CSV table of C-alpha atoms and ligand atoms in Angstrom, one decimal:
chain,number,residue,atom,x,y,z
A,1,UNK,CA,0.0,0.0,0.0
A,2,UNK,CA,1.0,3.7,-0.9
A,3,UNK,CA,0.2,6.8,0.4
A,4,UNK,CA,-0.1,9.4,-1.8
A,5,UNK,CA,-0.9,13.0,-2.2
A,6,UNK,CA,-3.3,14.7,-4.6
A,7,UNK,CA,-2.3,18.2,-5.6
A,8,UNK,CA,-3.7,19.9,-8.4
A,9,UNK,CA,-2.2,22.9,-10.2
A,10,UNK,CA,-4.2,25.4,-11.9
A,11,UNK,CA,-3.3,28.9,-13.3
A,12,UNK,CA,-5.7,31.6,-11.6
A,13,UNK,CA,-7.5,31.9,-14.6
A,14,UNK,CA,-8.6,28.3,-14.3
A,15,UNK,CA,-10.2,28.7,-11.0
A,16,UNK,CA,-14.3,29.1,-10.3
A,17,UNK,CA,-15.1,32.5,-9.2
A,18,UNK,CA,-15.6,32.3,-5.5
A,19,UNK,CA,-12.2,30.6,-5.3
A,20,UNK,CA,-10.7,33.3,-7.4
A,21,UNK,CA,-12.5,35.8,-5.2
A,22,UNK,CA,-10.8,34.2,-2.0
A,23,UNK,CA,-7.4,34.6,-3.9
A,24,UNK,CA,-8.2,38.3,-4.3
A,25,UNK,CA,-8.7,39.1,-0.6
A,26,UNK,CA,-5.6,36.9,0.7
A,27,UNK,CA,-3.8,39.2,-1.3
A,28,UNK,CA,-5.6,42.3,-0.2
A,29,UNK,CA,-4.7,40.7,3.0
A,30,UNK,CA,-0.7,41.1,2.4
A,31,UNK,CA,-1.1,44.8,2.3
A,32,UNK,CA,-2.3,44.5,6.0
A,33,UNK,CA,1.0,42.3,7.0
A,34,UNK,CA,2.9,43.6,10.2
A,35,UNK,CA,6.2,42.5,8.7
A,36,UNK,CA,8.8,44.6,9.9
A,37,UNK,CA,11.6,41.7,10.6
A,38,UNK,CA,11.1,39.4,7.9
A,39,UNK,CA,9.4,42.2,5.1
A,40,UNK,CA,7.4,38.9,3.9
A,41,UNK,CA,3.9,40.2,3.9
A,42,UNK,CA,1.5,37.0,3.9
A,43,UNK,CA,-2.3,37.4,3.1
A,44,UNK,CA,-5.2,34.6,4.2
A,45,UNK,CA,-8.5,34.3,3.4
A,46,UNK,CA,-10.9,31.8,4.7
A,47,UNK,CA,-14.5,31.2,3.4
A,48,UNK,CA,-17.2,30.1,6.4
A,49,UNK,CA,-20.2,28.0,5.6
A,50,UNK,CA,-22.4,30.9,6.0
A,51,UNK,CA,-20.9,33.0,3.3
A,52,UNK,CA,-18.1,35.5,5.4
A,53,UNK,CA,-15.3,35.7,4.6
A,54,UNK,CA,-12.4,36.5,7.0
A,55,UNK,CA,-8.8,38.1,6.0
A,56,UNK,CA,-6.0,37.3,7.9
A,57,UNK,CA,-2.2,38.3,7.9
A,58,UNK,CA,1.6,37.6,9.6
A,59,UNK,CA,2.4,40.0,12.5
A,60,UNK,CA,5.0,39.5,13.4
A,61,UNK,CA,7.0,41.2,17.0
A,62,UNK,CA,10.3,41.5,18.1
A,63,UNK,CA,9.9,38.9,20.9
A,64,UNK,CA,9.7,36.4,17.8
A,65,UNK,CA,7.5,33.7,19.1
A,66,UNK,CA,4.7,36.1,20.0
A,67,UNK,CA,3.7,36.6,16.7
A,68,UNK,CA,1.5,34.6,14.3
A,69,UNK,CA,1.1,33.3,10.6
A,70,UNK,CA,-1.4,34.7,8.4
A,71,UNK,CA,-3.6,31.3,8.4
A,72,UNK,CA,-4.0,31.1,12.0
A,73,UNK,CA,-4.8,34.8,12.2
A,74,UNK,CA,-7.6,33.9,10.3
A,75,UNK,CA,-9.1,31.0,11.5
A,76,UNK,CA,-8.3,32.2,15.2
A,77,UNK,CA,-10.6,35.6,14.2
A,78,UNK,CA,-13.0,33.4,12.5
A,79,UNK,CA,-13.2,31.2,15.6
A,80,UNK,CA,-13.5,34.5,18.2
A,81,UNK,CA,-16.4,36.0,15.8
A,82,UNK,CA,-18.4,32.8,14.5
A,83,UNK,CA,-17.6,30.0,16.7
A,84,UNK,CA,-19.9,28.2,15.2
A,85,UNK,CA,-19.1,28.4,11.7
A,86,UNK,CA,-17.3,25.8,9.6
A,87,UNK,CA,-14.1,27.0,7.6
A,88,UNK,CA,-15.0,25.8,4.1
A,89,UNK,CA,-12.1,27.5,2.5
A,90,UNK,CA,-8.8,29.1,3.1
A,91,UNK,CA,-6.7,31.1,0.0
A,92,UNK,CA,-2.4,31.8,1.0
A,93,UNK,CA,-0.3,34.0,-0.6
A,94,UNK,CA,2.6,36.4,0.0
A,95,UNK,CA,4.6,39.0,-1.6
A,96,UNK,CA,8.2,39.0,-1.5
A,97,UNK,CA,10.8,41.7,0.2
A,98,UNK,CA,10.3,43.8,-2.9
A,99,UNK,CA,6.7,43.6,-2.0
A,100,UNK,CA,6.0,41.5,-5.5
A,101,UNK,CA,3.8,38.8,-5.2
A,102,UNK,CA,5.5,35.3,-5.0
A,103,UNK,CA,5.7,33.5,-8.6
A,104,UNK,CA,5.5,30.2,-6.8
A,105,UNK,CA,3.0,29.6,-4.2
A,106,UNK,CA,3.9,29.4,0.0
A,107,UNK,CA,2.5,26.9,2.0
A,108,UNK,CA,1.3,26.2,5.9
A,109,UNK,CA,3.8,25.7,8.2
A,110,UNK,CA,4.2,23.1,10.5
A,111,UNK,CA,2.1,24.8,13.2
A,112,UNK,CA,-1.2,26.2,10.7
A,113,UNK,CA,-0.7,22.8,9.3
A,114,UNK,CA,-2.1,20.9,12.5
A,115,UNK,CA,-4.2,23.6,13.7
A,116,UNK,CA,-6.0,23.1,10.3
A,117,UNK,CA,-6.2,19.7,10.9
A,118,UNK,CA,-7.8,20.2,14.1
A,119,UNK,CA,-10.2,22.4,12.3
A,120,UNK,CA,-11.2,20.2,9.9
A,121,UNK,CA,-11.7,17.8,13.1
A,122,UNK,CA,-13.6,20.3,15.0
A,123,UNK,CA,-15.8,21.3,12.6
A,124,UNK,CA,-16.2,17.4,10.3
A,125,UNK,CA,-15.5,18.6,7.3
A,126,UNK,CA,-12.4,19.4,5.3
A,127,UNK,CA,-11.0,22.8,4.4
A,128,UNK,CA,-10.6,23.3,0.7
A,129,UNK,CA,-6.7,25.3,0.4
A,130,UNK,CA,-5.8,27.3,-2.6
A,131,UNK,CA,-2.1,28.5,-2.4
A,132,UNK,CA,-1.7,31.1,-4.8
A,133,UNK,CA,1.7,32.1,-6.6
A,134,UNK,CA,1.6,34.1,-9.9
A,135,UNK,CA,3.0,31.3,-12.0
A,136,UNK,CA,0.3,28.5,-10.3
A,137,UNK,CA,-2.0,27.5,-7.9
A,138,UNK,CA,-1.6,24.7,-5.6
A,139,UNK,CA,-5.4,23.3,-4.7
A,140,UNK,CA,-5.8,20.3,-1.5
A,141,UNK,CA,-9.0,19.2,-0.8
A,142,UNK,CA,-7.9,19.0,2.6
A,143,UNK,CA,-5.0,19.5,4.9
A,144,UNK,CA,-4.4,15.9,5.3
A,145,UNK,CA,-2.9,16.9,1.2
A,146,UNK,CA,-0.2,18.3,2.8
A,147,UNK,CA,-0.2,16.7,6.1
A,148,UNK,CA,-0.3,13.0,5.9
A,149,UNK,CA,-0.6,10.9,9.3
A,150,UNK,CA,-0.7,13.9,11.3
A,151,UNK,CA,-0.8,14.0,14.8
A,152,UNK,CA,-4.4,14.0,16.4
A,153,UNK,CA,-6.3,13.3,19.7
A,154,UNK,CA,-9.5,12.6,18.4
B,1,LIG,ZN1,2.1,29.2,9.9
C-alpha cells in the first residue's frame, strides 16, 4: 500500500469564481501584514459556511515567538467571531521583500498545518486550500494533502 498525495495545479484563470475571489482578498490581506523583521507580507482568506469571509495576515513582533502566521490569524478571528461556523475554505499568498507577489505559491507551516487539521476535526468537514503564486496555484482538498498521518487526539 502507498500513500499518496493529490495536488492539483491550476493557473488563476482556471479557477471558479468564488475561489478566485478568495485569492483576491488573501492578497488584499498582504497589504495589511505587520512584517517589519522578515518584510514577507502574507495574506489569508478563509471562506465560512455561511458566506463570510475572513482576512488574515503575519504580525509579526520582536519577541519572535509572539507573533502569528497569516492562516491562524484567520481561523483564530474566525473562531473568536463565528464560533460556530465551519471553515470551508482558506486562500495563502505572499509578496516578497520587494513587495511583489511570490511567482510560486507558499504553503502552511508546520504549526497552521495541525491547527488546520484540528479544524477540519472540530468542525467534520475538510477545508478546501488554494495556495496562490503568480505562476500557479496549488489546490488540496484537505489539509491531510499536505499533512499525511498527522498527529491528532480525536
Ligand atoms: Zn504558519
Amino acid at each position: 500500500m502507498t500513500l499518496k498525495s493529490e495536488i492539483q495545479v491550476a493557473q488563476l484563470s482556471e479557477l471558479s469564481d468564488s475561489d478566485r475571489q478568495l485569492v483576491d482578498l488573501a492578497i488584499e490581506a498582504t497589504s495589511r501584514s505587520y512584517a517589519p523583521y522578515s518584510h514577507f507580507c502574507v495574506g489569508a482568506s478563509i471562506l465560512l459556511e455561511n458566506g463570510v469571509t475572513i482576512m488574515g495576515c503575519n504580525q509579526e513582533n520582536a519577541a519572535f515567538p509572539a507573533g502569528i502566521c497569516a492562516e491562524r490569524s484567520a481561523i483564530f478571528a474566525a473562531g473568536a467571531q463565528y464560533p460556530d461556523q465551519a471553515v470551508v475554505a482558506l486562500a495563502i499568498t505572499a509578496r516578497n521583500t520587494k513587495g511583489e507577489l511570490i511567482d510560486e505559491p507558499a504553503s502552511p507551516c508546520g504549526p497552521c498545518r495541525q491547527v488546520l487539521i484540528e479544524t477540519e476535526t472540530r468542525f467534520k468537514r475538510p477545508v478546501r486550500i488554494l495556495l496562490y503564486g503568480k505562476n500557479r496555484t496549488f489546490i488540496v482538498d484537505s489539509i491531510k494533502q499536505l499533512m499525511p498521518l498527522s498527529f491528532t487526539e480525536f
